[in-house]
Structures are given as structure tokens and as C-alpha cells.
Coordinates of C-alpha atoms and ligand atoms in Angstrom, one line a residue:
M1 CA -24.3 33.1 -58.2
C2 CA -22.9 30.7 -60.7
G3 CA -26.1 28.7 -61.1
S4 CA -24.7 25.3 -60.1
D5 CA -26.7 22.7 -58.2
A6 CA -26.5 22.4 -54.4
K7 CA -26.1 18.6 -54.7
E8 CA -22.5 19.2 -55.9
H9 CA -21.6 21.6 -53.1
I10 CA -19.7 21.1 -49.9
I11 CA -21.2 20.9 -46.4
M12 CA -19.1 23.2 -44.2
G13 CA -21.0 22.6 -40.9
R14 CA -23.9 24.0 -39.0
R15 CA -24.7 27.6 -37.8
L16 CA -26.8 28.3 -34.6
N17 CA -29.5 31.0 -34.5
S18 CA -27.4 33.1 -32.0
S19 CA -23.8 34.0 -31.3
Q20 CA -22.0 30.6 -30.7
G21 CA -19.1 31.7 -28.4
R22 CA -16.4 29.2 -27.4
K23 CA -18.7 26.3 -26.6
P24 CA -21.6 26.1 -29.1
K25 CA -22.4 22.6 -28.0
S26 CA -23.5 24.0 -24.6
K27 CA -26.0 26.5 -26.3
I28 CA -29.8 25.9 -26.9
G29 CA -31.1 26.8 -30.2
I30 CA -31.7 25.7 -33.8
T31 CA -29.2 25.3 -36.5
T32 CA -29.1 25.2 -40.2
T33 CA -26.5 23.7 -42.5
V34 CA -23.9 26.0 -44.1
M35 CA -22.7 25.0 -47.6
K36 CA -20.1 26.3 -50.0
C37 CA -20.5 26.2 -53.8
K38 CA -17.6 24.4 -55.4
G39 CA -18.1 26.4 -58.6
C40 CA -17.9 30.0 -57.2
G41 CA -17.1 29.8 -53.5
L42 CA -20.5 31.2 -52.4
V43 CA -21.2 30.4 -48.8
Y44 CA -25.0 30.0 -47.9
A45 CA -27.5 28.4 -45.6
N46 CA -29.3 25.3 -46.8
P47 CA -32.2 25.1 -45.9
M48 CA -32.4 28.9 -46.1
P49 CA -34.6 30.3 -43.2
I50 CA -36.9 32.9 -44.5
P51 CA -39.2 35.1 -42.2
T52 CA -42.8 35.4 -43.0
D53 CA -42.3 39.2 -43.0
I54 CA -39.1 41.2 -43.7
Q55 CA -39.9 43.3 -40.6
A56 CA -39.4 40.2 -38.5
H57 CA -35.7 40.6 -39.2
Y58 CA -35.2 44.4 -39.7
G59 CA -38.1 46.0 -37.9
V60 CA -35.9 46.8 -35.0
S61 CA -34.6 50.1 -33.7
P62 CA -31.4 51.3 -35.5
E63 CA -29.6 51.3 -32.1
G64 CA -30.6 47.6 -31.6
Y65 CA -29.2 46.7 -35.0
W66 CA -25.9 48.6 -35.3
N67 CA -23.3 49.3 -32.7
Q68 CA -22.6 52.8 -31.4
Q69 CA -19.7 53.4 -33.9
Y70 CA -22.0 53.3 -36.9
F71 CA -23.8 56.5 -35.6
E72 CA -20.5 58.5 -35.4
P73 CA -18.8 60.1 -38.4
G74 CA -16.2 57.7 -39.8
D75 CA -15.4 54.9 -42.1
S76 CA -19.1 54.1 -42.8
D77 CA -19.7 57.5 -44.2
F78 CA -18.6 56.5 -47.8
H79 CA -16.0 59.4 -48.3
E80 CA -13.2 57.0 -49.4
E81 CA -15.5 55.3 -51.9
I82 CA -16.5 58.7 -53.3
G83 CA -12.9 59.5 -53.8
K84 CA -12.4 56.3 -55.8
L85 CA -15.6 56.8 -57.7
K86 CA -14.4 60.2 -58.9
N87 CA -11.4 58.5 -60.5
M88 CA -13.9 56.5 -62.6
M89 CA -16.7 59.1 -63.3
E90 CA -17.1 62.8 -63.4
I91 CA -20.2 63.6 -61.3
K92 CA -22.1 66.0 -63.5
P93 CA -25.1 68.2 -62.5
G94 CA -28.3 66.2 -62.7
Y95 CA -26.5 62.8 -62.2
K96 CA -28.6 60.4 -60.1
S97 CA -27.5 57.9 -57.5
L98 CA -29.3 55.1 -55.7
D99 CA -28.2 53.6 -52.5
I100 CA -30.0 50.2 -52.1
G101 CA -30.4 49.3 -48.4
A102 CA -30.0 52.9 -47.4
G103 CA -30.2 52.2 -43.6
I104 CA -30.3 55.6 -41.7
G105 CA -29.2 57.5 -44.9
K106 CA -25.6 58.0 -44.2
I107 CA -24.4 57.1 -47.7
M108 CA -27.3 59.0 -49.4
K109 CA -26.2 62.1 -47.5
T110 CA -22.6 61.7 -48.7
L111 CA -23.7 61.0 -52.3
E112 CA -25.9 64.2 -52.2
E113 CA -22.9 66.3 -50.9
A114 CA -20.7 64.8 -53.6
G115 CA -23.0 66.3 -56.2
F116 CA -25.6 63.5 -57.0
D117 CA -29.3 63.9 -56.9
S118 CA -29.4 61.2 -54.2
Y119 CA -32.1 58.4 -54.1
G120 CA -32.4 55.5 -51.7
L121 CA -34.4 52.4 -50.9
E122 CA -34.6 51.0 -47.4
P123 CA -37.0 48.0 -46.4
S124 CA -36.9 48.4 -42.6
M125 CA -39.6 50.8 -41.4
P126 CA -37.6 52.0 -38.2
F127 CA -34.5 52.5 -40.3
Y128 CA -36.5 54.4 -43.0
S129 CA -38.1 56.6 -40.3
E130 CA -34.6 57.4 -39.0
A131 CA -33.3 58.2 -42.5
L132 CA -36.1 60.8 -43.0
K133 CA -34.6 62.7 -40.0
T134 CA -31.0 62.8 -41.5
P135 CA -30.1 66.2 -42.6
G136 CA -29.7 66.7 -46.4
I137 CA -32.0 63.8 -47.4
K138 CA -35.0 64.7 -49.6
P139 CA -38.0 62.8 -48.2
N140 CA -39.4 62.2 -51.8
N141 CA -36.1 60.5 -52.8
I142 CA -36.2 57.7 -50.3
K143 CA -38.7 54.7 -50.5
C144 CA -39.6 52.3 -47.7
S145 CA -39.4 49.1 -50.0
T146 CA -37.4 46.0 -50.6
I147 CA -35.5 45.9 -54.0
E148 CA -37.8 43.0 -55.0
D149 CA -40.8 45.4 -54.7
A150 CA -39.2 48.5 -56.0
E151 CA -39.7 50.1 -59.4
Y152 CA -37.7 52.7 -61.3
P153 CA -37.5 53.6 -64.9
S154 CA -34.8 51.6 -66.8
E155 CA -31.5 53.4 -67.5
H156 CA -32.3 56.0 -64.7
F157 CA -29.3 56.2 -62.5
N158 CA -25.6 57.0 -63.0
F159 CA -24.4 55.3 -59.9
I160 CA -25.9 52.5 -57.6
S161 CA -24.5 51.3 -54.3
F162 CA -25.0 47.9 -52.6
S163 CA -23.1 48.7 -49.4
A164 CA -23.4 45.6 -47.0
V165 CA -26.6 44.7 -48.7
L166 CA -26.3 41.7 -51.1
E167 CA -25.5 39.4 -48.1
H168 CA -29.0 40.1 -46.8
L169 CA -30.9 39.4 -50.0
Y170 CA -32.4 36.0 -50.8
D171 CA -31.6 36.3 -54.4
P172 CA -28.4 38.5 -54.7
S173 CA -28.1 37.6 -58.4
A174 CA -31.6 38.9 -59.3
A175 CA -30.9 42.1 -57.2
I176 CA -27.8 42.8 -59.3
E177 CA -29.7 42.1 -62.5
K178 CA -32.5 44.5 -61.6
A179 CA -30.0 47.3 -60.5
L180 CA -28.2 46.8 -64.0
G181 CA -31.6 47.5 -65.5
W182 CA -31.9 50.8 -63.6
L183 CA -28.4 51.8 -64.5
K184 CA -27.5 54.1 -67.4
P185 CA -25.0 52.8 -69.9
N186 CA -21.5 53.5 -68.6
G187 CA -22.9 53.8 -65.1
I188 CA -21.2 52.3 -62.2
I189 CA -22.3 49.9 -59.4
F190 CA -20.4 49.6 -56.1
I191 CA -20.7 46.4 -54.0
E192 CA -19.4 45.7 -50.6
V193 CA -20.0 42.1 -49.1
P194 CA -18.5 39.8 -46.5
S195 CA -15.7 37.7 -48.0
A196 CA -15.9 33.9 -47.8
K197 CA -12.1 33.7 -47.5
W198 CA -11.9 35.8 -44.3
L199 CA -8.9 34.6 -42.3
I200 CA -10.4 35.1 -38.8
G201 CA -13.6 33.1 -39.9
R202 CA -11.3 30.2 -41.0
L203 CA -9.3 30.3 -37.7
I204 CA -12.5 30.2 -35.6
N205 CA -13.8 27.3 -37.8
M206 CA -10.4 25.5 -37.1
Y207 CA -10.9 26.0 -33.3
Y208 CA -14.4 24.5 -33.5
R209 CA -13.0 21.5 -35.5
L210 CA -10.2 21.0 -32.9
A211 CA -12.9 21.2 -30.2
G212 CA -14.6 18.3 -31.8
T213 CA -17.6 20.1 -33.1
D214 CA -19.1 20.7 -36.6
Y215 CA -20.2 24.3 -36.0
V216 CA -18.9 27.0 -38.2
T217 CA -18.8 30.8 -37.7
N218 CA -19.9 31.7 -41.3
I219 CA -23.1 33.8 -41.9
S220 CA -25.9 34.6 -39.5
P221 CA -29.0 33.5 -41.2
M222 CA -31.3 33.6 -38.1
H223 CA -29.9 36.5 -35.9
I224 CA -28.6 39.9 -36.3
P225 CA -27.0 41.0 -38.7
F226 CA -28.9 38.3 -40.7
H227 CA -26.2 37.5 -43.3
L228 CA -27.4 34.9 -45.6
Y229 CA -24.2 34.8 -47.8
E230 CA -20.5 35.2 -48.0
F231 CA -19.0 35.7 -51.4
E232 CA -15.7 35.2 -53.3
L233 CA -14.5 37.2 -56.2
E234 CA -15.3 34.2 -58.4
S235 CA -18.9 34.4 -57.3
F236 CA -19.2 37.7 -59.1
Q237 CA -16.9 36.8 -62.0
K238 CA -19.2 33.9 -62.8
N239 CA -22.4 35.7 -62.1
L240 CA -21.6 38.8 -64.2
K241 CA -20.1 37.0 -67.2
N242 CA -21.6 38.5 -70.3
K243 CA -23.5 41.0 -68.2
C244 CA -21.1 43.7 -67.2
E245 CA -17.4 44.3 -66.5
I246 CA -15.6 44.3 -63.1
S247 CA -13.6 47.5 -63.2
G248 CA -11.9 46.9 -59.9
Y249 CA -12.0 45.0 -56.6
E250 CA -10.2 45.1 -53.3
Y251 CA -10.3 43.5 -49.9
F252 CA -10.6 45.3 -46.6
A253 CA -9.2 43.7 -43.5
C254 CA -11.4 45.3 -40.7
P255 CA -10.4 45.0 -37.0
T256 CA -10.2 41.3 -35.9
H257 CA -12.5 41.4 -32.7
L258 CA -10.2 38.7 -31.2
P259 CA -9.5 38.7 -27.5
F260 CA -5.7 39.1 -28.3
K261 CA -5.1 42.8 -29.0
A262 CA -1.3 42.3 -29.7
L263 CA -2.2 39.9 -32.5
D264 CA -4.5 42.4 -34.2
S265 CA -1.9 44.4 -36.1
V266 CA 0.0 41.3 -37.2
L267 CA -3.2 39.6 -38.4
T268 CA -4.5 42.7 -40.1
S269 CA -1.3 43.2 -42.2
Y270 CA -1.3 39.5 -43.0
M271 CA -4.9 39.7 -44.3
E272 CA -4.0 42.7 -46.4
K273 CA -1.1 40.9 -48.0
T274 CA -3.0 37.6 -48.6
K275 CA -6.4 39.2 -49.7
T276 CA -8.1 37.3 -46.8
G277 CA -9.7 40.4 -45.2
M278 CA -13.3 40.5 -43.9
Q279 CA -14.9 42.6 -46.7
L280 CA -14.8 42.3 -50.5
M281 CA -15.4 45.5 -52.5
L282 CA -16.2 45.7 -56.2
W283 CA -16.7 48.3 -58.8
L284 CA -18.8 47.3 -61.9
R285 CA -19.3 49.3 -65.1
K286 CA -22.3 48.8 -67.5
S287 CA -20.8 48.7 -70.9
S288 CA -22.6 51.1 -73.4
H289 CA -22.7 48.3 -76.0
L290 CA -24.5 45.6 -73.9
N291 CA -28.2 45.3 -73.3
N292 CA -29.1 44.4 -69.8
Ligands
ZN301 ZN1 -21.7 28.9 -57.3

């Protein structure tokens, strides 16, 4: 994201190709090294495991990839984000939106209901097939394609969303640059990614360290959900320098998933106060006077 050389980065530890649990040393599997960029805080796998075909990672049933909660109406429906977007942009008739990594089409549906002519890109064949069944989605508006292979006219969309997507892409910087090219001047990009400063991740790493191992819980480059990166605000500030403006950002704590329920509310409010929540959300605006 900042372009610095991996030789200057820090080795955090190693990550198994499965859930690690409390005793990762007792698990059979392969590991890759997890590193952190000293320049921008980006966390990544080195070497980066790449499947021969994208469907090897995402060609699974939606039920096998997401938990049951995802299929019920709720937080993942993008209603809160639409509320914030409306403070930044008036959605006029004919305005086009693009959801990159559309999944089963939940965000596309909400954007269509909010007044956009809603488009989407989804590389997984099973997720794409499911999205076609989602009410309110125009079949011609969704493509089964990776962002790397996709083509749209330049300055075509008023709003583009990367909701839990950039952490799955091998080159997130190139993906942002491509999306900026498709965005109209004054258009807005929404980004949601896992934060490299997540408190719970740091506590789990501390536990592994005290247990005498060099495992870390960051990312999941070889198993579901296949997260290849974690980001810091600085990763975007350095990446977007001279490209576009960050209009706003916030952290979202998310439930802790720890086996101690009583601690959940204490930790959640601590994460909110210290900006160490699980998810980082950013709003970018493409300036009308910059060429991308
Ligand atoms: Zn960096």
C-alpha cells in the first residue's frame, strides 16, 4: 500500500492454513509467515499463497462461506452506510452505483432501493448464481468477474463500494486505482476492511507468545474467509496520497467472540474509545480537479 520493500518489514509470526485454536503446535498443516509493513502498518502473508484458480477459494456454497446471520436482515444490509452516504451525496435519478465483491447481492439490493441504478461484480460462481435470485437485482447489472478482469467505461459510476473486499485481493492498491478510474469526479468510494490494530487479535497473539509459540491470529490466507491483508488508516493515507481525499473514517468494534461473555461489553466499549475495533471503514471522494 505504501510501496516500501518487504526487506524492511517486521516478521510477526506464522499462520496455519486452518483455525489455530488454543494449541496451534498440536495442529497438522502448513504455515506462511505473517509480516507487517513498518511504513504503513499493512499486515500480509509472505510468501503469499495464490490458488491456481479463484474458484478454489470462493467456488463454495454461500452457506459454506458465511454464517447463518449473514442471510438474515441486519447489519450487513448497508442501511447505516446509506444514511451516511446521503450526508455526503444527493442520490439523483440516473446515478449509478457499483458494488465490488457483491456476494449474494445484499448491498446491491439496498443501493437499488436507495435510488441508484445498482451494478455489481462477483467473482464466485455460486455467490453470483445466488445473487441472480435476490429480488430487486437486474440480471444484466451483475457480472461474474474478478475486478482484475472487469471492464467499465471511465468516469461511469457515482458511488463504488468495497465492503469487506480489499482484504481478499492480491493487489488492493491496483483495485482502488481501477475503481477510481471508473468513478465520476466528485463520486464517492466506500471501503470496509479488517483493522491491523484490532485489540482482540493483539490479545490472542499475546496468549500465543506467553504459551511459547510464534503463531499469530492475523489474516487467513489459506482458509475461509481467505483474508490476505489487514490495514491501518496509514496504509490508505500513504496509498491515496495525491490520488484522492479521505473524507472520513471510523472503526467498528464488532462482537469479541471470546469465551468470556461478561468481558464482551467492557472490551467493546474499550475498543470504541481506543479505535482498536475489528473493522476500519473509510469514505473517499474523487476530487473534480484531479486526473486519475
Ligand atoms: Zn506499507
